[in-house]
PDB file of C-alpha atoms and ligand atoms in Angstrom:
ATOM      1  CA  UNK A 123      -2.867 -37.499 -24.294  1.00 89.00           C
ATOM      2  CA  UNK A 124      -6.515 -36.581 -24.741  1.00 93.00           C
ATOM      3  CA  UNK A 125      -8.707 -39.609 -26.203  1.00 94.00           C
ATOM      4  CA  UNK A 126      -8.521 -39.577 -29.684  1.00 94.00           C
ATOM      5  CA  UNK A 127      -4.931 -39.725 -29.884  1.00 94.00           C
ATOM      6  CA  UNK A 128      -4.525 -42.224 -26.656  1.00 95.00           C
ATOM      7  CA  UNK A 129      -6.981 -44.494 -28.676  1.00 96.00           C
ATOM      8  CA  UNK A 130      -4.885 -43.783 -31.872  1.00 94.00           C
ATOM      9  CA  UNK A 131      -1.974 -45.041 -30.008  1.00 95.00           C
ATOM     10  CA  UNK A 132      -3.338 -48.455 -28.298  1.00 96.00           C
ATOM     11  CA  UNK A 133      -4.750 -49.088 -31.878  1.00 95.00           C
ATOM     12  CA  UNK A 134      -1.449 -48.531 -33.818  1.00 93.00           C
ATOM     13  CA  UNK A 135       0.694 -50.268 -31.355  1.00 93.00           C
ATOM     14  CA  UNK A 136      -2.227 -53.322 -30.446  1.00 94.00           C
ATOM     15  CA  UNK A 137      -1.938 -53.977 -34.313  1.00 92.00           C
ATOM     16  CA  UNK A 138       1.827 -53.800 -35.032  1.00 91.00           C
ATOM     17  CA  UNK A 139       2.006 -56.716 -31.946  1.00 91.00           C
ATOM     18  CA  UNK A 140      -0.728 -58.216 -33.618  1.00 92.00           C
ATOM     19  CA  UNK A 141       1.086 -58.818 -37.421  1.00 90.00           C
ATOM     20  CA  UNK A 142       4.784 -59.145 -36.016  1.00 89.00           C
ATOM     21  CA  UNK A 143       4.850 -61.049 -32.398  1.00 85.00           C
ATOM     22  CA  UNK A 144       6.044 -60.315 -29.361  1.00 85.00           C
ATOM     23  CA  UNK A 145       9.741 -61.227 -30.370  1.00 84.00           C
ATOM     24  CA  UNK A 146       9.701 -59.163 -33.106  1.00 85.00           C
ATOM     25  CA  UNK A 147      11.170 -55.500 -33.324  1.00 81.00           C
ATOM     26  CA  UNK A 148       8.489 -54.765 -36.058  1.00 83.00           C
ATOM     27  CA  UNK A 149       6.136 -55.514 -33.124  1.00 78.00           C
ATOM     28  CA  UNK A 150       7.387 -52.498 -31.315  1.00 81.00           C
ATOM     29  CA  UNK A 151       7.377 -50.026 -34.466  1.00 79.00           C
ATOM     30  CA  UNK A 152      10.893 -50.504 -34.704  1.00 79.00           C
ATOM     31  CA  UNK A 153      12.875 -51.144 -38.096  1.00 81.00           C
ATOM     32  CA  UNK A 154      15.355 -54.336 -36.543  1.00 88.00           C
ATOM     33  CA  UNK A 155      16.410 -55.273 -33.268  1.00 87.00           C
ATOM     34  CA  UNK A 156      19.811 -53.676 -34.023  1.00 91.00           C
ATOM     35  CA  UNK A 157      18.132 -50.424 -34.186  1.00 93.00           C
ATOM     36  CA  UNK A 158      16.060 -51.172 -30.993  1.00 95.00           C
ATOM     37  CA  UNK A 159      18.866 -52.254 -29.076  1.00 96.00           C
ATOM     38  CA  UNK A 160      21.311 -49.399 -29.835  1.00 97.00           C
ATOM     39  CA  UNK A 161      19.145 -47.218 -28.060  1.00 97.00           C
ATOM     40  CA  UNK A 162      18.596 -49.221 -25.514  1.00 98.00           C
ATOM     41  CA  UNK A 163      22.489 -49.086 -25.296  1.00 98.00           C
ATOM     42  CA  UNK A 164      22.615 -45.132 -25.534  1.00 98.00           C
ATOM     43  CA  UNK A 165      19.515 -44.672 -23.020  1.00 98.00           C
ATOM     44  CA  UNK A 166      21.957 -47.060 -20.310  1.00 98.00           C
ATOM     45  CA  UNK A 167      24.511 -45.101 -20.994  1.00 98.00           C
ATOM     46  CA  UNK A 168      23.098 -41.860 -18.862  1.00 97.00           C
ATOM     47  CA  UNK A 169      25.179 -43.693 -15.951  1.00 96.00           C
ATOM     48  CA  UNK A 170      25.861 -46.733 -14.018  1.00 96.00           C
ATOM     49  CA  UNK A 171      22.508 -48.555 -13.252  1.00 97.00           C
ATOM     50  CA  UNK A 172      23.182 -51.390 -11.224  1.00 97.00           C
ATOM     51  CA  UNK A 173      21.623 -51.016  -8.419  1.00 98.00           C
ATOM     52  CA  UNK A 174      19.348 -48.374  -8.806  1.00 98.00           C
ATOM     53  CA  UNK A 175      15.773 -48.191  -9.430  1.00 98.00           C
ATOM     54  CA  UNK A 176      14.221 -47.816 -13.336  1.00 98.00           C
ATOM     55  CA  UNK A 177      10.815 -46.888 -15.079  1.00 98.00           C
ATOM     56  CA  UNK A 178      11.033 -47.970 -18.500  1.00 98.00           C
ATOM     57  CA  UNK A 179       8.469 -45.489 -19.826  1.00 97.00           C
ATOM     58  CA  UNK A 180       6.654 -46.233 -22.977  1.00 97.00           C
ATOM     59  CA  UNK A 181       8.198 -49.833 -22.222  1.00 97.00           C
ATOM     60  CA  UNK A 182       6.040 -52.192 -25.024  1.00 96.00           C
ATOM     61  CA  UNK A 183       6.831 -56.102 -24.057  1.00 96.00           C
ATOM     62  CA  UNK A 184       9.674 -55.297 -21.762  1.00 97.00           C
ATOM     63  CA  UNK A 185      12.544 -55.347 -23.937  1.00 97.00           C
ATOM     64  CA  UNK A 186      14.989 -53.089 -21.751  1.00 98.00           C
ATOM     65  CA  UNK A 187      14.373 -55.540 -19.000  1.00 98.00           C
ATOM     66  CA  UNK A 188      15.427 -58.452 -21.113  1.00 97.00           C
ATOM     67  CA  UNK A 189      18.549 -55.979 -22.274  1.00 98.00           C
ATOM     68  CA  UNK A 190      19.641 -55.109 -18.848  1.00 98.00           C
ATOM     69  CA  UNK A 191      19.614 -58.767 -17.770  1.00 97.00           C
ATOM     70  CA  UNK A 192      21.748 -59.927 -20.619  1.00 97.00           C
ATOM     71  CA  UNK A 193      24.336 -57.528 -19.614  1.00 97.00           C
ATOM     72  CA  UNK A 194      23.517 -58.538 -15.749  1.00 97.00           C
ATOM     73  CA  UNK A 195      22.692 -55.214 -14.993  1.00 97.00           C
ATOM     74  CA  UNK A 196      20.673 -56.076 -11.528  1.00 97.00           C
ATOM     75  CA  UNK A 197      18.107 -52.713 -11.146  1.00 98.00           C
ATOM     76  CA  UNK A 198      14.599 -52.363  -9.842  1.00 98.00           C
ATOM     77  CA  UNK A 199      12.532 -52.686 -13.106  1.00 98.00           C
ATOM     78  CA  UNK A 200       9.209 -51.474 -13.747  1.00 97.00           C
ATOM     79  CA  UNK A 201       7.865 -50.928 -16.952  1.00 97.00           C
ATOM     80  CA  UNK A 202       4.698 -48.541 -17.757  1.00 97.00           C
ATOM     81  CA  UNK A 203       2.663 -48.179 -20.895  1.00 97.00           C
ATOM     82  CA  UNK A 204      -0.498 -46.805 -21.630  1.00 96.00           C
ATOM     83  CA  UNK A 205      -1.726 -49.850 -24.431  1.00 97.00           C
ATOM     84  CA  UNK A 206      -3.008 -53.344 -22.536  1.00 97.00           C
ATOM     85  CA  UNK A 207      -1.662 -55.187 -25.233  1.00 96.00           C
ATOM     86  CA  UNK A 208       1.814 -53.767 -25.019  1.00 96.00           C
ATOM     87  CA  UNK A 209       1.144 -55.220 -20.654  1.00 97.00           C
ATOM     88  CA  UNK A 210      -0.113 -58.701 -21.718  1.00 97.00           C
ATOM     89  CA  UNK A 211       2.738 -59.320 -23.445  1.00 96.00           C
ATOM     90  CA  UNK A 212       5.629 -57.942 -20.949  1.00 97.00           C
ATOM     91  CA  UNK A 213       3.784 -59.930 -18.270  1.00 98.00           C
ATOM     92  CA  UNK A 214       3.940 -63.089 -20.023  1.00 97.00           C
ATOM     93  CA  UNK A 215       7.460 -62.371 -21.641  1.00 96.00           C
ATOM     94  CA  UNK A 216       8.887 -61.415 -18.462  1.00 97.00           C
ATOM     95  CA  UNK A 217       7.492 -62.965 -15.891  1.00 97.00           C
ATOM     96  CA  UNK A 218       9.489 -61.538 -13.150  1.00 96.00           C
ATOM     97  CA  UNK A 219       9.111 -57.904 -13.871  1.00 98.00           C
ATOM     98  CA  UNK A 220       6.558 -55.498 -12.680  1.00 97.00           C
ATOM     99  CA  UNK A 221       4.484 -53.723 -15.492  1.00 97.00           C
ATOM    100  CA  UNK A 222       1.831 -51.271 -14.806  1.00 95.00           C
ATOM    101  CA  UNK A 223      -0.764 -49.494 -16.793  1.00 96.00           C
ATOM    102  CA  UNK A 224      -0.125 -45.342 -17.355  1.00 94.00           C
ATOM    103  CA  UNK A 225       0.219 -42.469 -19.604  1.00 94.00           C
ATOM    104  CA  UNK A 226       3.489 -40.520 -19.218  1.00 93.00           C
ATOM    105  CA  UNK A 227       2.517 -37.342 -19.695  1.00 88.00           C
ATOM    106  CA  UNK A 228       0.040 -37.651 -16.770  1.00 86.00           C
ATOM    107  CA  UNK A 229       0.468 -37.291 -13.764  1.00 70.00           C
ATOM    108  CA  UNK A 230      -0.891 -40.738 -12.189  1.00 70.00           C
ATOM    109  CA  UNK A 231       2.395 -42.558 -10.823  1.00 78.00           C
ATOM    110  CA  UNK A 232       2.366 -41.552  -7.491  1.00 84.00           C
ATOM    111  CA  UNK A 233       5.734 -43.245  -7.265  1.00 91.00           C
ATOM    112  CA  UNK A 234       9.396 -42.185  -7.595  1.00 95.00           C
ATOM    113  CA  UNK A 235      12.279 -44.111  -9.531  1.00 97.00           C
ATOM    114  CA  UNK A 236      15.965 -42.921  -9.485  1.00 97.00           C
ATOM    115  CA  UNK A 237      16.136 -42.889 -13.238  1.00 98.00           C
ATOM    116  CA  UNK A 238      13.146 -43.177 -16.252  1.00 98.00           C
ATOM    117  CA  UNK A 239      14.417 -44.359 -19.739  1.00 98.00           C
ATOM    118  CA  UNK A 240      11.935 -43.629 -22.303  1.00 98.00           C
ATOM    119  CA  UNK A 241      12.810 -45.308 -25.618  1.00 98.00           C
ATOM    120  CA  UNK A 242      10.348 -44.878 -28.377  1.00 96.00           C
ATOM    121  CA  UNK A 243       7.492 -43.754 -27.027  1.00 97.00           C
ATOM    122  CA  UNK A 244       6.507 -40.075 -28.982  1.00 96.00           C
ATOM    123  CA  UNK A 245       7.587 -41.676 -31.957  1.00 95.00           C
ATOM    124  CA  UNK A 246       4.131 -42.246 -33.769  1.00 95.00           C
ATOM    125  CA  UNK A 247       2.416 -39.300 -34.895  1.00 95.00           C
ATOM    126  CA  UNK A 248      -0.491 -38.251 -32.920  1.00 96.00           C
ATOM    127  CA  UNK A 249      -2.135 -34.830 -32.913  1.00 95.00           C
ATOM    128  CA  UNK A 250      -0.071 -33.310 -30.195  1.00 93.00           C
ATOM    129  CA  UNK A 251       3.492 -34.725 -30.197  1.00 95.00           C
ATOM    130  CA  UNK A 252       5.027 -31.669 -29.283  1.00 94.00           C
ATOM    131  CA  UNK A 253       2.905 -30.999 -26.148  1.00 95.00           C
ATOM    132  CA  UNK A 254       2.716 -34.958 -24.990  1.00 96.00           C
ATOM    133  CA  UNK A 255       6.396 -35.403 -25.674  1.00 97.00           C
ATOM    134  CA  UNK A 256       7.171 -32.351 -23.457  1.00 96.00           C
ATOM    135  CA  UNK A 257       4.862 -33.078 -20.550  1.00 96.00           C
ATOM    136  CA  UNK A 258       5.919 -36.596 -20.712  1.00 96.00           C
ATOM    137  CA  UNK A 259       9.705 -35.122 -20.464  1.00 97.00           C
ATOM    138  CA  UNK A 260       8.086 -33.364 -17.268  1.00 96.00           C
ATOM    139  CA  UNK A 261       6.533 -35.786 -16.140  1.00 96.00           C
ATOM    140  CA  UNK A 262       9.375 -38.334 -15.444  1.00 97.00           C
ATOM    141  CA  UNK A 263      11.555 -35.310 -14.553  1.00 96.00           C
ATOM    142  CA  UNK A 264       9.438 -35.279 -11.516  1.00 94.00           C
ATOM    143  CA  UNK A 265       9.184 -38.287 -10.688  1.00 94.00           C
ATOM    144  CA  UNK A 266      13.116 -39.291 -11.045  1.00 96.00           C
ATOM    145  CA  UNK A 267      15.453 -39.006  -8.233  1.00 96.00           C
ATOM    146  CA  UNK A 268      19.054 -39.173 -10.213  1.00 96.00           C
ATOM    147  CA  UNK A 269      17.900 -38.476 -13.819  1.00 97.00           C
ATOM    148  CA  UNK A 270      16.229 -39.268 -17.476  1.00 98.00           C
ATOM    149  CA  UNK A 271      17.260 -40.395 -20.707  1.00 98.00           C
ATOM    150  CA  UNK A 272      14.722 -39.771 -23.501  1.00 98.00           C
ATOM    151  CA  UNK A 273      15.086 -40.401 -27.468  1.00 98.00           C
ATOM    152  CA  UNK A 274      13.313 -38.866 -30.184  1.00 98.00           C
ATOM    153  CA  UNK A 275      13.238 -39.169 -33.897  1.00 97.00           C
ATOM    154  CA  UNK A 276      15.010 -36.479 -34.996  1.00 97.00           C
ATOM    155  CA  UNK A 277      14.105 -33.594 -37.403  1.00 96.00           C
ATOM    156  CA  UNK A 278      17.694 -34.222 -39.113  1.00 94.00           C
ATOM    157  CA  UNK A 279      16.093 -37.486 -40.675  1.00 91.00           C
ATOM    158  CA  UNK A 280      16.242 -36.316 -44.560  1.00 91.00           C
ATOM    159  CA  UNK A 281      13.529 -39.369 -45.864  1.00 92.00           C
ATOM    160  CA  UNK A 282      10.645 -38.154 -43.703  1.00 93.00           C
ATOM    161  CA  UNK A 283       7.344 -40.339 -43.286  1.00 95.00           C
ATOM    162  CA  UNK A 284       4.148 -38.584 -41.877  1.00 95.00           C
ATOM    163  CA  UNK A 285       3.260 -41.121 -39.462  1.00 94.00           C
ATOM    164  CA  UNK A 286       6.183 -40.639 -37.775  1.00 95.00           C
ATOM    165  CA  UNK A 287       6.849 -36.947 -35.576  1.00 97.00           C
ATOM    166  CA  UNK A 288      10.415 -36.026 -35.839  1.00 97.00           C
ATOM    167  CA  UNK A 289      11.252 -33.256 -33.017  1.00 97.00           C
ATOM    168  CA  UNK A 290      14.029 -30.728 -33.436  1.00 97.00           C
ATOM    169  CA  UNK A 291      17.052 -31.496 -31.295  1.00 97.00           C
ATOM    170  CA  UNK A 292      17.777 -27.806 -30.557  1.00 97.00           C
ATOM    171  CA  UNK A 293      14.063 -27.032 -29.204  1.00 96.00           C
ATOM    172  CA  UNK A 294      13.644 -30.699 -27.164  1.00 97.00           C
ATOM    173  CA  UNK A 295      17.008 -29.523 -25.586  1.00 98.00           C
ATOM    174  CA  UNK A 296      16.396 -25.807 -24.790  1.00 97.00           C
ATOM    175  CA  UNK A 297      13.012 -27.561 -23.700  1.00 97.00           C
ATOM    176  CA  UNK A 298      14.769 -29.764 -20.988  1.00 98.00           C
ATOM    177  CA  UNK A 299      17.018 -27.183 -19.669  1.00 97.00           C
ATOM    178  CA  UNK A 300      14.254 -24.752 -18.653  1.00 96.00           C
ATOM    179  CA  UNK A 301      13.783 -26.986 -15.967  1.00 96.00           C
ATOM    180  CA  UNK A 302      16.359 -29.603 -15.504  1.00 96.00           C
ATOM    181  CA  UNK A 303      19.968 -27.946 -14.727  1.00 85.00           C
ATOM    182  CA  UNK A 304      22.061 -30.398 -16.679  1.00 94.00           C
ATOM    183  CA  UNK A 305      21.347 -31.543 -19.641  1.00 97.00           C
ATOM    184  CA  UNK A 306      23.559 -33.577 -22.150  1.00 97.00           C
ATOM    185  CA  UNK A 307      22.381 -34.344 -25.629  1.00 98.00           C
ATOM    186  CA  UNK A 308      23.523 -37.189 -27.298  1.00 97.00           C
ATOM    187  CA  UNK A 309      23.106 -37.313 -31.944  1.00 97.00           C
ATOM    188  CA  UNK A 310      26.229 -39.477 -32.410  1.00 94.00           C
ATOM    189  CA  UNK A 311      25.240 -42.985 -32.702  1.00 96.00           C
ATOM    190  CA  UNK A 312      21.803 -42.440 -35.651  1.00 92.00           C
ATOM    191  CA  UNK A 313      21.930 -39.639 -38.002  1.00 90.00           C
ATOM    192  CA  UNK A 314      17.754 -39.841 -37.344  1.00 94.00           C
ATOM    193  CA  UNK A 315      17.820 -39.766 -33.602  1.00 96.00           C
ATOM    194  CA  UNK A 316      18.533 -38.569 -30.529  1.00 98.00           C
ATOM    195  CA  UNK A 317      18.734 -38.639 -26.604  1.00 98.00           C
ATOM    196  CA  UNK A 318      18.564 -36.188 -23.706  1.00 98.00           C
ATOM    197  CA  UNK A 319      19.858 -36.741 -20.886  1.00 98.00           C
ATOM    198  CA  UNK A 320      18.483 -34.715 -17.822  1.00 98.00           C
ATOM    199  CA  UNK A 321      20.988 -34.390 -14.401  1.00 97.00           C
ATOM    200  CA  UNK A 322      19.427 -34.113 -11.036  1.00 93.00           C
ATOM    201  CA  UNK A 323      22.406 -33.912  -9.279  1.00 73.00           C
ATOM    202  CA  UNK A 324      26.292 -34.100 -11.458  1.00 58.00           C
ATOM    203  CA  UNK A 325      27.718 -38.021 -12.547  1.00 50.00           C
ATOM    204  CA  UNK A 326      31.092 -36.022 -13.072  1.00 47.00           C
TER     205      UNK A 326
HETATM  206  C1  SAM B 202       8.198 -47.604 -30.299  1.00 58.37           C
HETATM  207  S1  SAM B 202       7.432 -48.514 -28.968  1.00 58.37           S
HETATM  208  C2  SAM B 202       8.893 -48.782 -27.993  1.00 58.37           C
HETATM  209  C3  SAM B 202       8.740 -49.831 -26.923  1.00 58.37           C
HETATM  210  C4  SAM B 202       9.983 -50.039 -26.042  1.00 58.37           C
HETATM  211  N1  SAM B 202      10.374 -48.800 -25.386  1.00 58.37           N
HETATM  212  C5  SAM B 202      11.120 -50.587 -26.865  1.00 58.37           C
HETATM  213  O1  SAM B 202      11.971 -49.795 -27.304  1.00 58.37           O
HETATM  214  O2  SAM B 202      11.163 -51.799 -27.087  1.00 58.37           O
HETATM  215  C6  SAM B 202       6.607 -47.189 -28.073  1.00 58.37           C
HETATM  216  C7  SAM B 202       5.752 -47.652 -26.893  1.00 58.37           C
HETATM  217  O3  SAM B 202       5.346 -46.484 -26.163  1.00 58.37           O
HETATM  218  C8  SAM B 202       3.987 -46.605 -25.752  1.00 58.37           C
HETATM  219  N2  SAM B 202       3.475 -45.230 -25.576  1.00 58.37           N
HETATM  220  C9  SAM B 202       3.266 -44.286 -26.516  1.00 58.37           C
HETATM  221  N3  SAM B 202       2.870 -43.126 -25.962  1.00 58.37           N
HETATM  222  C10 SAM B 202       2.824 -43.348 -24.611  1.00 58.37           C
HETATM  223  C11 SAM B 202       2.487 -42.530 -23.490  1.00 58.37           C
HETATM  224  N4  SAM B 202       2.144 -41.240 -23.623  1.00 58.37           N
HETATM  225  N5  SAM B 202       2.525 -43.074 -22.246  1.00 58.37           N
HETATM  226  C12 SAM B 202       2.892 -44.379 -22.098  1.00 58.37           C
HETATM  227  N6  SAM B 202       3.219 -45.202 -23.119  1.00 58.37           N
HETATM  228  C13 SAM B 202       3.201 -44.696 -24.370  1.00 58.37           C
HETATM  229  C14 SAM B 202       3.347 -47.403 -26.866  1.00 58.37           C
HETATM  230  O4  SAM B 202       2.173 -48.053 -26.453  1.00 58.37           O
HETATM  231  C15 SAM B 202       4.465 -48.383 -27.256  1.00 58.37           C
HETATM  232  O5  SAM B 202       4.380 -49.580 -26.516  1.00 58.37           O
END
């Protein structure tokens, strides 16, 4: 992101913690937990995670941790997110996770995971969603071992709001498969959203 939009981004998402708490879903940008937690549901769907290692990309307090150990799903969590605030509060909400600072459209990891979920993360409307969202896509391509799941708002929503950025399916998808050989798109569970996910090697 260049600065004006990564400063946008800490200041929208700094605020909405601010007003609605770290156990609220408004805190994250999202409408109710419900809505939250069904993609959290779709993004664990990409395959069987037990075991594995996870970046939770654009992870806010830590909320897919707190998912994944309700349903004992054991993995190797880590959770990365470019606003402080966002940190502070993962750290103190879930204590035993690991939580590190980063954009994810940059390249500054310097680590590999076998799968990144990104939930949420180009949702707000910056002045490059396009370009962010598709480097971030990138981005954790390279640095997964087994594969990512990624949701956007999608451009079928008919009740738009500007500062939101709602991506065409059909372009985020041709997108992903100009690099990633199998890719599975996923518009059946929210008429305004949708998730990729991106094969390294086949589940089938
Ligand atoms: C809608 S919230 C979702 C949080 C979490 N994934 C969840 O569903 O509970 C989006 C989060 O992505 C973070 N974010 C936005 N753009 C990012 C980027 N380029 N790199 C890392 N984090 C980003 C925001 O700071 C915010 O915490």
């Amino acid at each position: 992101m260049n600065k004006a939009d990564k400063e946008s981004t800490i200041k929208v998402y700094s605020g909405l913690l601010r007003d609605n708490g770290t156990d609220s879903s408004l805190g994250l940008g999202w409408s109710s937990k419900r809505t939250q937690e069904t993609r959290f549901r779709v993004l664990t769907e990409i395959a069987s995670l037990a075991g594995h290692s996870l970046l939770d990309g654009g992870c806010g307090v830590g909320d897919l941790y707190g998912y994944l150990r309700r349903r004992e799903i054991a993995v190797d969590y880590c959770g990365l997110d470019v606003c402080p605030q966002m940190l502070t509060a993962a750290r103190s909400k879930y204590p035993a996770a690991e939580f590190l600072p980063g954009e994810l459209d940059a390249s500054n990891l310097g680590r590999r995971f076998d799968y990144v979920l990104i939930s949420g993360a180009f949702n707000w409307t910056i002045s490059d969603n396009f370009g962010v969202a598709r480097r971030g896509l990138r981005q954790a391509w390279e640095i997964c071992r087994k594969g990512v799941a990624c949701n956007f708002l999608s451009s079928r929503e008919p009740y738009k709001v500007d500062y939101l950025y709602y991506f065409s399916p059909e372009d985020m998808k041709a997108y992903a498969e100009s690099f990633a050989g199998e890719v599975t798109m996923r518009h059946d569970y929210k008429m305004n959203d949708f998730t990729l996910y991106l094969y390294k090697e086949s589940e089938f």
